[in-house]
mmCIF file of C-alpha atoms in Angstrom:
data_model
loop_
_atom_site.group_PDB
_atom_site.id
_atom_site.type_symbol
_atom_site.label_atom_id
_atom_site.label_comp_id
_atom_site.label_asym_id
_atom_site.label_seq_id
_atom_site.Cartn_x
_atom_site.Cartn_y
_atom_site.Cartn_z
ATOM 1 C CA UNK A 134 -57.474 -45.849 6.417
ATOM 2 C CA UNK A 135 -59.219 -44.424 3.221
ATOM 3 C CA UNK A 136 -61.747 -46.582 1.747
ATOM 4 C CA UNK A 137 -62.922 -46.917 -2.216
ATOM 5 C CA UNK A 138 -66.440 -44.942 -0.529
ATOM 6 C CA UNK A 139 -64.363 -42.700 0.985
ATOM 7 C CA UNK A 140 -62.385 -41.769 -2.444
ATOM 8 C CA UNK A 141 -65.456 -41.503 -4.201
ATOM 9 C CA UNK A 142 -67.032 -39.304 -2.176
ATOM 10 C CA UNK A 143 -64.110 -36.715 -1.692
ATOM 11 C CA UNK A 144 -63.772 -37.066 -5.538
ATOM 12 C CA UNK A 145 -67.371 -35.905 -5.824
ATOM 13 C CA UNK A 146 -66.461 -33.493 -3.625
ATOM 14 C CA UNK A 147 -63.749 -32.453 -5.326
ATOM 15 C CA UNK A 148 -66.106 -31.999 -8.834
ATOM 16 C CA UNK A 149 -68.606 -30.152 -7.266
ATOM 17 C CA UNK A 150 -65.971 -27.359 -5.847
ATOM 18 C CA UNK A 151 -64.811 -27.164 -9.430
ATOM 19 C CA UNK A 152 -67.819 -26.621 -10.912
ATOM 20 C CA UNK A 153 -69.174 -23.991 -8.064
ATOM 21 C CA UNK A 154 -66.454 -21.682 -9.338
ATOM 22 C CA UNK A 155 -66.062 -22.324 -12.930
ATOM 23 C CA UNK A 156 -70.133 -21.417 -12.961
ATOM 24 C CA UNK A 157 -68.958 -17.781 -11.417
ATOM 25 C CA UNK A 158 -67.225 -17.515 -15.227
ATOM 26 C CA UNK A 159 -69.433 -19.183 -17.844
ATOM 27 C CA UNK A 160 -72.651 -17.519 -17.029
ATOM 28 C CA UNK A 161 -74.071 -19.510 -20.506
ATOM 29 C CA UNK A 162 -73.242 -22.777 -19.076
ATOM 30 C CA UNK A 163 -74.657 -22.117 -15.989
ATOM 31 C CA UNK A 164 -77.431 -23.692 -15.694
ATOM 32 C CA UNK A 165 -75.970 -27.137 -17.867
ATOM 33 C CA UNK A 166 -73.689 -27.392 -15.500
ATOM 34 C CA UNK A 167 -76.251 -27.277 -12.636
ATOM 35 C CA UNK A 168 -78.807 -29.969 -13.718
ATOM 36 C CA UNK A 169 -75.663 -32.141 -15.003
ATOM 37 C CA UNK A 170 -73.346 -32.000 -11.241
ATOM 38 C CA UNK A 171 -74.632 -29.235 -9.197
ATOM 39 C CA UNK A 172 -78.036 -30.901 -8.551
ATOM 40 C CA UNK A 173 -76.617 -34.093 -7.020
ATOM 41 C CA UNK A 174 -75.092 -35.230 -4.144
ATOM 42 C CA UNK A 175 -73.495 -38.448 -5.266
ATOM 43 C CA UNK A 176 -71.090 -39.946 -8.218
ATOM 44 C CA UNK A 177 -73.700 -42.327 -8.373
ATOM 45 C CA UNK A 178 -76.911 -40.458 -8.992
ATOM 46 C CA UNK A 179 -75.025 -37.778 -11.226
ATOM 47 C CA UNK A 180 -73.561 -40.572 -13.367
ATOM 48 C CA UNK A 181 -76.844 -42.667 -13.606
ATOM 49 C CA UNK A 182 -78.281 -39.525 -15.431
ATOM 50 C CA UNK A 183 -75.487 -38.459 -17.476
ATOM 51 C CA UNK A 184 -75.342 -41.786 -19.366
ATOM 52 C CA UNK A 185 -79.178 -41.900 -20.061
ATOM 53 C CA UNK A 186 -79.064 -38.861 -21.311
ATOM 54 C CA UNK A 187 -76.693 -39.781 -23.859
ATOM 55 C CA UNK A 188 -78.373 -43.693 -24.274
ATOM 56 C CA UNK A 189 -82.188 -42.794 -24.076
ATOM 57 C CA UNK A 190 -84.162 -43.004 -27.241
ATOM 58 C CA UNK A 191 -87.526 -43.664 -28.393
ATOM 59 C CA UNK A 192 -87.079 -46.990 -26.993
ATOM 60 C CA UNK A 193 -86.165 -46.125 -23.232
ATOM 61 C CA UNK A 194 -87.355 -42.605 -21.852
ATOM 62 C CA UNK A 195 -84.167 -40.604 -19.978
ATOM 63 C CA UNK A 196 -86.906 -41.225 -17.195
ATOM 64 C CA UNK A 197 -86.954 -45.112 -17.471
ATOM 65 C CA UNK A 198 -82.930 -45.507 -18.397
ATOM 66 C CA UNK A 199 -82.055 -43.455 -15.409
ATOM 67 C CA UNK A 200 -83.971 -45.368 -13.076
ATOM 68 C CA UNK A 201 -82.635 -48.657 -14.093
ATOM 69 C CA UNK A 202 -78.963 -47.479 -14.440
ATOM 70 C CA UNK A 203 -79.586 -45.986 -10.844
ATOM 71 C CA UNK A 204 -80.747 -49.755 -9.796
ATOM 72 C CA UNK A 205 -78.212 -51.055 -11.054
ATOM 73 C CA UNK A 206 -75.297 -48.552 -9.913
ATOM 74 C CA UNK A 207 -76.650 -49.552 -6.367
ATOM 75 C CA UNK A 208 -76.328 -53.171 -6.828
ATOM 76 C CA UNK A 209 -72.719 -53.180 -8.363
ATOM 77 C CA UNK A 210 -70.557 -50.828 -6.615
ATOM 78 C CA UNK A 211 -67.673 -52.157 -8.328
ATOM 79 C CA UNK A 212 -68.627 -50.553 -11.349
ATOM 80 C CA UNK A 213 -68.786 -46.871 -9.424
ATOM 81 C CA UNK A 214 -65.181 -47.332 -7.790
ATOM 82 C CA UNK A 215 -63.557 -48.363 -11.850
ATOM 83 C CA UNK A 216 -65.553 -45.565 -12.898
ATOM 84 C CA UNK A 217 -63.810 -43.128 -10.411
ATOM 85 C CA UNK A 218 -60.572 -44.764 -11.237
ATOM 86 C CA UNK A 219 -61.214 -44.119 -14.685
ATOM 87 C CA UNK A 220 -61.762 -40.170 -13.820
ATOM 88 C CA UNK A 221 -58.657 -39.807 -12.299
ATOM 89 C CA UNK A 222 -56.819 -41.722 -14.921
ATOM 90 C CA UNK A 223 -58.144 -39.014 -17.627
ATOM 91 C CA UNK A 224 -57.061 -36.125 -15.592
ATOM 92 C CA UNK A 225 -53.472 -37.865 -14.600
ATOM 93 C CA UNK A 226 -52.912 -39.148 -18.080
ATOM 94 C CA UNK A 227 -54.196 -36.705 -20.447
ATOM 95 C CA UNK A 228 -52.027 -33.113 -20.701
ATOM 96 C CA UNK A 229 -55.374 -31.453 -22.286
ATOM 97 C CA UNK A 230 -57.503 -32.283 -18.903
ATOM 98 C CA UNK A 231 -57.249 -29.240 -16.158
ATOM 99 C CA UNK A 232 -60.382 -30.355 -14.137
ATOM 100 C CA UNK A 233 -61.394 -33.720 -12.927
ATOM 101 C CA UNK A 234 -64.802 -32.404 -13.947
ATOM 102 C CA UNK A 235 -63.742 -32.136 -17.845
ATOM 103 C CA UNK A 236 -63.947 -36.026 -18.690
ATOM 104 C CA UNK A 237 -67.100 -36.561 -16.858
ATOM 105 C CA UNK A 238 -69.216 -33.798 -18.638
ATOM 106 C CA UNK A 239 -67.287 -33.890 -22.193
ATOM 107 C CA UNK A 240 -64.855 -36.786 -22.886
ATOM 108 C CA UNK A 241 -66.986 -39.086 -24.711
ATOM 109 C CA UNK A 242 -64.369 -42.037 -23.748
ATOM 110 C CA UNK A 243 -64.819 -41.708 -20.662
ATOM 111 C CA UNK A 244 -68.185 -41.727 -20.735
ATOM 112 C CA UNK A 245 -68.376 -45.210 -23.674
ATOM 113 C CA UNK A 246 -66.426 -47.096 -20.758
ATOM 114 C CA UNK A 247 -69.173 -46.253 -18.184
ATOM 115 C CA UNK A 248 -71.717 -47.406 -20.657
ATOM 116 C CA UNK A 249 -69.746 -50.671 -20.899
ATOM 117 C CA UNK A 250 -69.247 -51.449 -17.595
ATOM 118 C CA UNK A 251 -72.752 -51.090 -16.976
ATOM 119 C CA UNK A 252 -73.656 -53.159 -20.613
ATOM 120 C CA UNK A 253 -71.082 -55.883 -18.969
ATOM 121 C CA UNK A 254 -73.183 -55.746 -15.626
ATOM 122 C CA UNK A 255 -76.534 -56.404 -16.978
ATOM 123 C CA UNK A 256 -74.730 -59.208 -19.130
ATOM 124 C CA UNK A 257 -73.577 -60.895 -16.172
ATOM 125 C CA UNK A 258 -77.048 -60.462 -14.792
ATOM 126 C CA UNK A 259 -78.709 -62.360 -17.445
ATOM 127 C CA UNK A 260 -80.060 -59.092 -18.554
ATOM 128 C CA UNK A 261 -78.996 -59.810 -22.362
ATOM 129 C CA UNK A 262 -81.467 -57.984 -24.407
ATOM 130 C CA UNK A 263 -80.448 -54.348 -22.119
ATOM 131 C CA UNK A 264 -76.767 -55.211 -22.202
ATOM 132 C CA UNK A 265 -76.469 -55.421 -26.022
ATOM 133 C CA UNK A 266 -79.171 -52.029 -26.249
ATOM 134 C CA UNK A 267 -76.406 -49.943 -24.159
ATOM 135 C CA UNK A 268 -73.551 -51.395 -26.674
ATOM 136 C CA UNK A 269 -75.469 -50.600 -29.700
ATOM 137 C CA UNK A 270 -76.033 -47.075 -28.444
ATOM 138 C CA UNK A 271 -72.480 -46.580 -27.451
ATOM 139 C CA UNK A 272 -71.820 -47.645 -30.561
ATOM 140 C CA UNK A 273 -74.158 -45.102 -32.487
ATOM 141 C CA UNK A 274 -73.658 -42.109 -30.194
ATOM 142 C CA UNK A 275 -69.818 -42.327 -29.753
ATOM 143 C CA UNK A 276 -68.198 -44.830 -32.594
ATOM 144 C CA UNK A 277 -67.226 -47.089 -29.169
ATOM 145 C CA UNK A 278 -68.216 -50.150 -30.034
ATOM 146 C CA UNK A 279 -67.300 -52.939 -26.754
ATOM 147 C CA UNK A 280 -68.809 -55.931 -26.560
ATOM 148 C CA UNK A 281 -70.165 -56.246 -23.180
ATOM 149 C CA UNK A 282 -68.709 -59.907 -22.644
ATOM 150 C CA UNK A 283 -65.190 -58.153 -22.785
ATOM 151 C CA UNK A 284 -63.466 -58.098 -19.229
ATOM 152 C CA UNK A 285 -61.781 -54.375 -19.126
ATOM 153 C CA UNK A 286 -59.777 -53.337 -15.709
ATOM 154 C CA UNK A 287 -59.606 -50.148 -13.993
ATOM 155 C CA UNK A 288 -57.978 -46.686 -14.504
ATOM 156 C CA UNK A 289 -58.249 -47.041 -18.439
ATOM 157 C CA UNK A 290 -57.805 -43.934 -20.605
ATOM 158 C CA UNK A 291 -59.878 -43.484 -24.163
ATOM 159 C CA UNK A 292 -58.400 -40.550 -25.568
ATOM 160 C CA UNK A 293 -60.850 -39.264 -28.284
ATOM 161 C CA UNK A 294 -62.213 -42.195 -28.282
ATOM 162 C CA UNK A 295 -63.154 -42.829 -31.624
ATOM 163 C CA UNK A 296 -63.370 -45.415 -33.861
ATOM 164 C CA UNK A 297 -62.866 -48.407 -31.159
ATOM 165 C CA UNK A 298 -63.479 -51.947 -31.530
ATOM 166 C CA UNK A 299 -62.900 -54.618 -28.576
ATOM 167 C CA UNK A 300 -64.426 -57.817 -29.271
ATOM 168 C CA UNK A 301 -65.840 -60.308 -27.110
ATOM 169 C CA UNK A 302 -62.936 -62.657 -25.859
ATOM 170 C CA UNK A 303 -60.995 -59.608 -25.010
ATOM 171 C CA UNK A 304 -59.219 -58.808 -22.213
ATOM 172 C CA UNK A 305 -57.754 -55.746 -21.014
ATOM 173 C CA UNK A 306 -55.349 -55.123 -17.694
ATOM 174 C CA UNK A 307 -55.830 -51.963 -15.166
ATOM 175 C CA UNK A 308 -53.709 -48.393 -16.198
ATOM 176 C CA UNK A 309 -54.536 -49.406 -19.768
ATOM 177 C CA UNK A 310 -54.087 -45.842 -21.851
ATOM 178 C CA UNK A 311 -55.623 -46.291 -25.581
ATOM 179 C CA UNK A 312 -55.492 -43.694 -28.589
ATOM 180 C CA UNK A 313 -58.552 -43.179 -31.402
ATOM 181 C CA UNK A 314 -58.912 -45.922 -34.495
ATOM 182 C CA UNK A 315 -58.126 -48.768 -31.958
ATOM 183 C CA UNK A 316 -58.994 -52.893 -32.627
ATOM 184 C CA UNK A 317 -58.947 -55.293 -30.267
ATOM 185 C CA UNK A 318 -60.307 -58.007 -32.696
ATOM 186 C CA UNK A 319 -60.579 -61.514 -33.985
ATOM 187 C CA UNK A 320 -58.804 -63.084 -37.108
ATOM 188 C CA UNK A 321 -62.076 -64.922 -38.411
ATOM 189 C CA UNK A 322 -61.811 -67.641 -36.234
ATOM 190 C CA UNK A 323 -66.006 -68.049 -35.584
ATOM 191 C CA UNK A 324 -66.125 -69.173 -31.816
ATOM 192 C CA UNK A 325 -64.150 -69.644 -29.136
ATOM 193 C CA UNK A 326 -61.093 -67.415 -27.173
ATOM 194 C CA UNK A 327 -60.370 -65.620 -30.609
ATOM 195 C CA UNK A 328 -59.488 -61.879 -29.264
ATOM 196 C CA UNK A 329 -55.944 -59.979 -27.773
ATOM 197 C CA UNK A 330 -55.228 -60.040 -24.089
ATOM 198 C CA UNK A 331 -53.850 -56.778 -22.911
ATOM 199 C CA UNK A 332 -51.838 -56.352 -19.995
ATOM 200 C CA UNK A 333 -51.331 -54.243 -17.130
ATOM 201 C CA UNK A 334 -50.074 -50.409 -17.609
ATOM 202 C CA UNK A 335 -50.147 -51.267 -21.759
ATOM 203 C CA UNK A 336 -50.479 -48.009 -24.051
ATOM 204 C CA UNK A 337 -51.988 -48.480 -27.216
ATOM 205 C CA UNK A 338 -50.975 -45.852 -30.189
ATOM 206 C CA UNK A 339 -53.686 -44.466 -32.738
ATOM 207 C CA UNK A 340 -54.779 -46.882 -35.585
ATOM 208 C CA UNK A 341 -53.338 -50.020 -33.518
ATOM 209 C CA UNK A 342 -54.479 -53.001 -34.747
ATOM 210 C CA UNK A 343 -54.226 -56.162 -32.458
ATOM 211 C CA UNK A 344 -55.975 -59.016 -33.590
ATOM 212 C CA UNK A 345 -56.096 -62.855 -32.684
ATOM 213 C CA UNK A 346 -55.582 -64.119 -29.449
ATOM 214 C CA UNK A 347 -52.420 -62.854 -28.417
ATOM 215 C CA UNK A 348 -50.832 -61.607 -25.242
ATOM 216 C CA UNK A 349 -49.326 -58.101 -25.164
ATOM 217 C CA UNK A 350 -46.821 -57.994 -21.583
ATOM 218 C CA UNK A 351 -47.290 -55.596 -18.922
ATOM 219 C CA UNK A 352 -46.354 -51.870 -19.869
ATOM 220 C CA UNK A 353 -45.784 -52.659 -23.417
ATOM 221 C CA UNK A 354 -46.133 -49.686 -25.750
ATOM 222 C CA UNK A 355 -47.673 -50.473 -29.128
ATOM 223 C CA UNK A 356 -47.041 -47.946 -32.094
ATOM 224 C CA UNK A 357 -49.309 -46.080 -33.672
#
Protein backbone atom coordinates (compact mmCIF):
# COMPACT_ATOMS: atom_id res chain seq x y z
CA UNK A 1 0.00 0.00 0.00
CA UNK A 2 0.97 3.67 -0.96
CA UNK A 3 1.97 5.78 1.83
CA UNK A 4 1.58 9.88 2.28
CA UNK A 5 5.91 9.57 1.74
CA UNK A 6 5.35 7.57 -0.97
CA UNK A 7 2.80 10.19 -2.75
CA UNK A 8 5.01 12.88 -2.07
CA UNK A 9 7.82 11.62 -3.45
CA UNK A 10 6.30 10.33 -6.85
CA UNK A 11 4.62 13.82 -6.89
CA UNK A 12 8.09 15.34 -6.77
CA UNK A 13 8.84 13.10 -9.20
CA UNK A 14 6.25 13.86 -11.21
CA UNK A 15 7.32 17.97 -11.07
CA UNK A 16 10.67 17.42 -11.84
CA UNK A 17 9.78 15.36 -15.26
CA UNK A 18 7.65 18.35 -16.08
CA UNK A 19 9.99 20.78 -15.67
CA UNK A 20 13.03 18.69 -17.48
CA UNK A 21 11.01 19.11 -20.66
CA UNK A 22 9.26 22.32 -20.43
CA UNK A 23 13.14 23.75 -19.89
CA UNK A 24 13.87 22.10 -23.60
CA UNK A 25 11.18 25.13 -24.70
CA UNK A 26 11.68 28.24 -22.56
CA UNK A 27 15.36 28.63 -22.96
CA UNK A 28 14.77 32.27 -20.85
CA UNK A 29 13.39 30.47 -17.97
CA UNK A 30 15.88 28.07 -17.90
CA UNK A 31 17.88 28.63 -15.46
CA UNK A 32 14.69 30.01 -12.87
CA UNK A 33 13.38 27.01 -13.25
CA UNK A 34 16.62 25.17 -12.29
CA UNK A 35 17.58 26.89 -8.97
CA UNK A 36 13.65 26.94 -8.09
CA UNK A 37 12.90 22.64 -8.76
CA UNK A 38 15.65 21.29 -10.78
CA UNK A 39 18.29 21.72 -8.01
CA UNK A 40 16.45 19.64 -5.40
CA UNK A 41 15.66 16.36 -4.66
CA UNK A 42 12.78 16.72 -2.26
CA UNK A 43 9.18 18.62 -1.88
CA UNK A 44 10.61 19.50 1.24
CA UNK A 45 13.87 21.25 0.54
CA UNK A 46 12.39 22.87 -2.77
CA UNK A 47 9.44 24.25 -0.79
CA UNK A 48 11.53 25.46 2.28
CA UNK A 49 13.27 27.82 -0.30
CA UNK A 50 10.51 28.88 -2.39
CA UNK A 51 8.61 30.43 0.55
CA UNK A 52 11.72 32.35 1.92
CA UNK A 53 12.25 33.65 -1.05
CA UNK A 54 9.01 35.22 -1.17
CA UNK A 55 9.01 35.96 3.04
CA UNK A 56 12.74 37.09 3.51
CA UNK A 57 13.36 40.71 4.17
CA UNK A 58 15.71 42.88 5.86
CA UNK A 59 14.63 41.23 8.92
CA UNK A 60 15.37 37.43 8.05
CA UNK A 61 18.08 36.72 5.25
CA UNK A 62 16.58 34.00 2.41
CA UNK A 63 19.69 32.26 4.11
CA UNK A 64 18.31 32.33 7.76
CA UNK A 65 14.33 31.84 6.69
CA UNK A 66 15.25 28.84 4.67
CA UNK A 67 17.04 27.18 7.28
CA UNK A 68 14.40 27.52 9.84
CA UNK A 69 11.47 26.69 7.45
CA UNK A 70 13.71 23.59 6.51
CA UNK A 71 13.78 22.79 10.51
CA UNK A 72 10.69 23.06 10.78
CA UNK A 73 9.36 21.15 7.51
CA UNK A 74 11.38 18.21 9.15
CA UNK A 75 9.70 18.35 12.40
CA UNK A 76 6.02 18.59 11.08
CA UNK A 77 5.50 16.35 8.25
CA UNK A 78 1.94 16.94 8.40
CA UNK A 79 2.34 20.18 7.02
CA UNK A 80 4.38 18.62 3.75
CA UNK A 81 1.59 15.86 3.06
CA UNK A 82 -1.53 19.09 3.20
CA UNK A 83 0.84 20.89 1.19
CA UNK A 84 0.96 18.10 -1.52
CA UNK A 85 -2.72 17.71 -1.15
CA UNK A 86 -3.07 21.21 -1.77
CA UNK A 87 -0.95 20.78 -5.22
CA UNK A 88 -3.05 18.34 -6.52
CA UNK A 89 -6.19 20.10 -5.53
CA UNK A 90 -4.98 23.23 -7.80
CA UNK A 91 -4.27 21.11 -10.74
CA UNK A 92 -7.70 18.89 -10.27
CA UNK A 93 -9.78 21.91 -9.49
CA UNK A 94 -8.59 24.70 -11.50
CA UNK A 95 -9.35 24.41 -15.62
CA UNK A 96 -6.36 27.10 -16.15
CA UNK A 97 -3.66 24.58 -14.41
CA UNK A 98 -1.93 22.07 -17.17
CA UNK A 99 1.11 21.15 -14.92
CA UNK A 100 1.24 20.17 -11.34
CA UNK A 101 4.35 22.33 -11.48
CA UNK A 102 2.23 25.66 -12.35
CA UNK A 103 0.80 26.32 -8.69
CA UNK A 104 3.99 25.61 -6.99
CA UNK A 105 6.21 28.14 -8.98
CA UNK A 106 3.31 30.84 -9.79
CA UNK A 107 -0.05 30.53 -7.95
CA UNK A 108 0.43 32.83 -5.19
CA UNK A 109 -2.57 30.90 -3.25
CA UNK A 110 -1.04 28.16 -3.20
CA UNK A 111 1.89 29.35 -2.04
CA UNK A 112 -0.11 31.99 1.10
CA UNK A 113 -1.51 28.50 2.39
CA UNK A 114 2.04 27.03 2.71
CA UNK A 115 3.07 30.14 4.50
CA UNK A 116 0.13 29.54 6.87
CA UNK A 117 0.52 26.22 7.65
CA UNK A 118 3.93 26.82 8.55
CA UNK A 119 2.81 30.44 10.55
CA UNK A 120 0.16 27.89 12.34
CA UNK A 121 3.15 25.45 13.16
CA UNK A 122 5.43 27.80 14.82
CA UNK A 123 2.17 29.08 16.69
CA UNK A 124 1.55 25.82 18.08
CA UNK A 125 5.21 25.70 18.95
CA UNK A 126 5.14 28.64 21.12
CA UNK A 127 7.09 30.31 18.44
CA UNK A 128 4.65 33.51 18.49
CA UNK A 129 6.77 36.35 17.49
CA UNK A 130 7.88 34.05 13.89
CA UNK A 131 4.32 32.86 13.43
CA UNK A 132 2.73 36.35 13.27
CA UNK A 133 6.19 37.64 11.00
CA UNK A 134 5.17 34.86 8.24
CA UNK A 135 1.33 36.21 8.46
CA UNK A 136 2.29 39.74 8.16
CA UNK A 137 4.41 38.93 5.13
CA UNK A 138 1.79 36.84 3.53
CA UNK A 139 -0.18 39.49 4.09
CA UNK A 140 2.11 42.22 2.37
CA UNK A 141 3.45 40.05 -0.45
CA UNK A 142 0.15 38.35 -1.53
CA UNK A 143 -3.07 40.35 0.08
CA UNK A 144 -3.57 36.69 2.09
CA UNK A 145 -4.04 37.67 5.24
CA UNK A 146 -4.72 34.13 7.77
CA UNK A 147 -4.36 34.28 11.10
CA UNK A 148 -2.16 31.53 12.09
CA UNK A 149 -4.53 30.35 15.06
CA UNK A 150 -7.06 29.41 12.20
CA UNK A 151 -7.39 25.49 11.80
CA UNK A 152 -7.56 25.03 7.74
CA UNK A 153 -7.84 21.20 6.32
CA UNK A 154 -6.33 19.70 3.39
CA UNK A 155 -6.74 19.83 -0.45
CA UNK A 156 -7.92 23.60 -0.29
CA UNK A 157 -7.95 25.66 -3.50
CA UNK A 158 -7.15 29.72 -3.46
CA UNK A 159 -7.90 30.71 -6.81
CA UNK A 160 -6.20 34.15 -7.36
CA UNK A 161 -6.01 34.45 -4.14
CA UNK A 162 -6.50 37.87 -3.45
CA UNK A 163 -7.94 39.91 -1.11
CA UNK A 164 -8.52 37.04 1.71
CA UNK A 165 -9.32 37.41 5.21
CA UNK A 166 -9.77 34.29 7.72
CA UNK A 167 -9.76 35.28 11.19
CA UNK A 168 -8.66 33.58 14.15
CA UNK A 169 -11.61 31.32 15.45
CA UNK A 170 -11.99 30.03 11.99
CA UNK A 171 -12.35 26.85 10.82
CA UNK A 172 -12.19 25.40 7.53
CA UNK A 173 -13.00 21.51 6.35
CA UNK A 174 -10.66 19.46 3.72
CA UNK A 175 -11.64 19.91 -0.42
CA UNK A 176 -12.43 23.50 0.57
CA UNK A 177 -12.29 25.50 -3.06
CA UNK A 178 -12.32 29.50 -2.37
CA UNK A 179 -12.54 32.42 -5.05
CA UNK A 180 -10.60 36.12 -4.68
CA UNK A 181 -12.24 39.00 -2.19
CA UNK A 182 -13.07 36.20 0.38
CA UNK A 183 -13.95 36.90 4.50
CA UNK A 184 -14.04 34.53 6.89
CA UNK A 185 -14.57 37.13 9.73
CA UNK A 186 -15.96 38.25 13.03
CA UNK A 187 -19.09 40.52 13.68
CA UNK A 188 -17.28 42.73 16.44
CA UNK A 189 -17.73 40.45 19.04
CA UNK A 190 -13.96 41.21 20.90
CA UNK A 191 -13.00 37.64 22.25
CA UNK A 192 -14.02 34.43 22.20
CA UNK A 193 -15.29 31.69 19.19
CA UNK A 194 -16.45 34.78 17.03
CA UNK A 195 -15.49 33.42 13.32
CA UNK A 196 -17.47 30.94 10.43
CA UNK A 197 -16.90 27.23 10.49
CA UNK A 198 -16.61 25.83 7.04
CA UNK A 199 -17.27 22.44 6.15
CA UNK A 200 -16.04 19.69 4.19
CA UNK A 201 -15.99 19.93 0.14
CA UNK A 202 -17.59 23.81 0.68
CA UNK A 203 -16.93 26.26 -2.41
CA UNK A 204 -16.81 29.71 -1.67
CA UNK A 205 -17.78 32.32 -4.68
CA UNK A 206 -15.76 35.69 -5.22
CA UNK A 207 -16.56 38.61 -2.78
CA UNK A 208 -18.23 36.01 -0.19
CA UNK A 209 -18.65 37.39 2.91
CA UNK A 210 -19.21 34.98 5.95
CA UNK A 211 -19.02 36.48 9.14
CA UNK A 212 -19.94 35.46 12.84
CA UNK A 213 -19.76 32.18 14.07
CA UNK A 214 -21.77 30.22 11.88
CA UNK A 215 -21.69 26.77 10.38
CA UNK A 216 -21.78 26.38 6.58
CA UNK A 217 -22.77 22.19 5.87
CA UNK A 218 -20.65 19.96 3.96
CA UNK A 219 -20.51 20.74 0.08
CA UNK A 220 -22.45 23.85 0.39
CA UNK A 221 -21.89 26.32 -2.44
CA UNK A 222 -21.92 29.97 -1.40
CA UNK A 223 -22.59 32.69 -4.18
CA UNK A 224 -20.47 35.03 -5.27
Amino acid sequence: METEKDQVRKLWSTIKDEVNISVKTNELASKFLEKSIIQFDTFTNALASRVANKVSNSDFSKNEIEEILKKQLSEYADIIDSASKDLLAFYERDPACNFFYQPFLYYKGFIALQIYRLARSFYNSNQIDLSYFLQMRCSEIFGVDIHPAAKIGSGIMIDHAHNIVIGETAVIGDHVSMLHAVTLGGTGKSKGNRHPKIGNGVLIGAGAKILGNISIGNCSRIAA
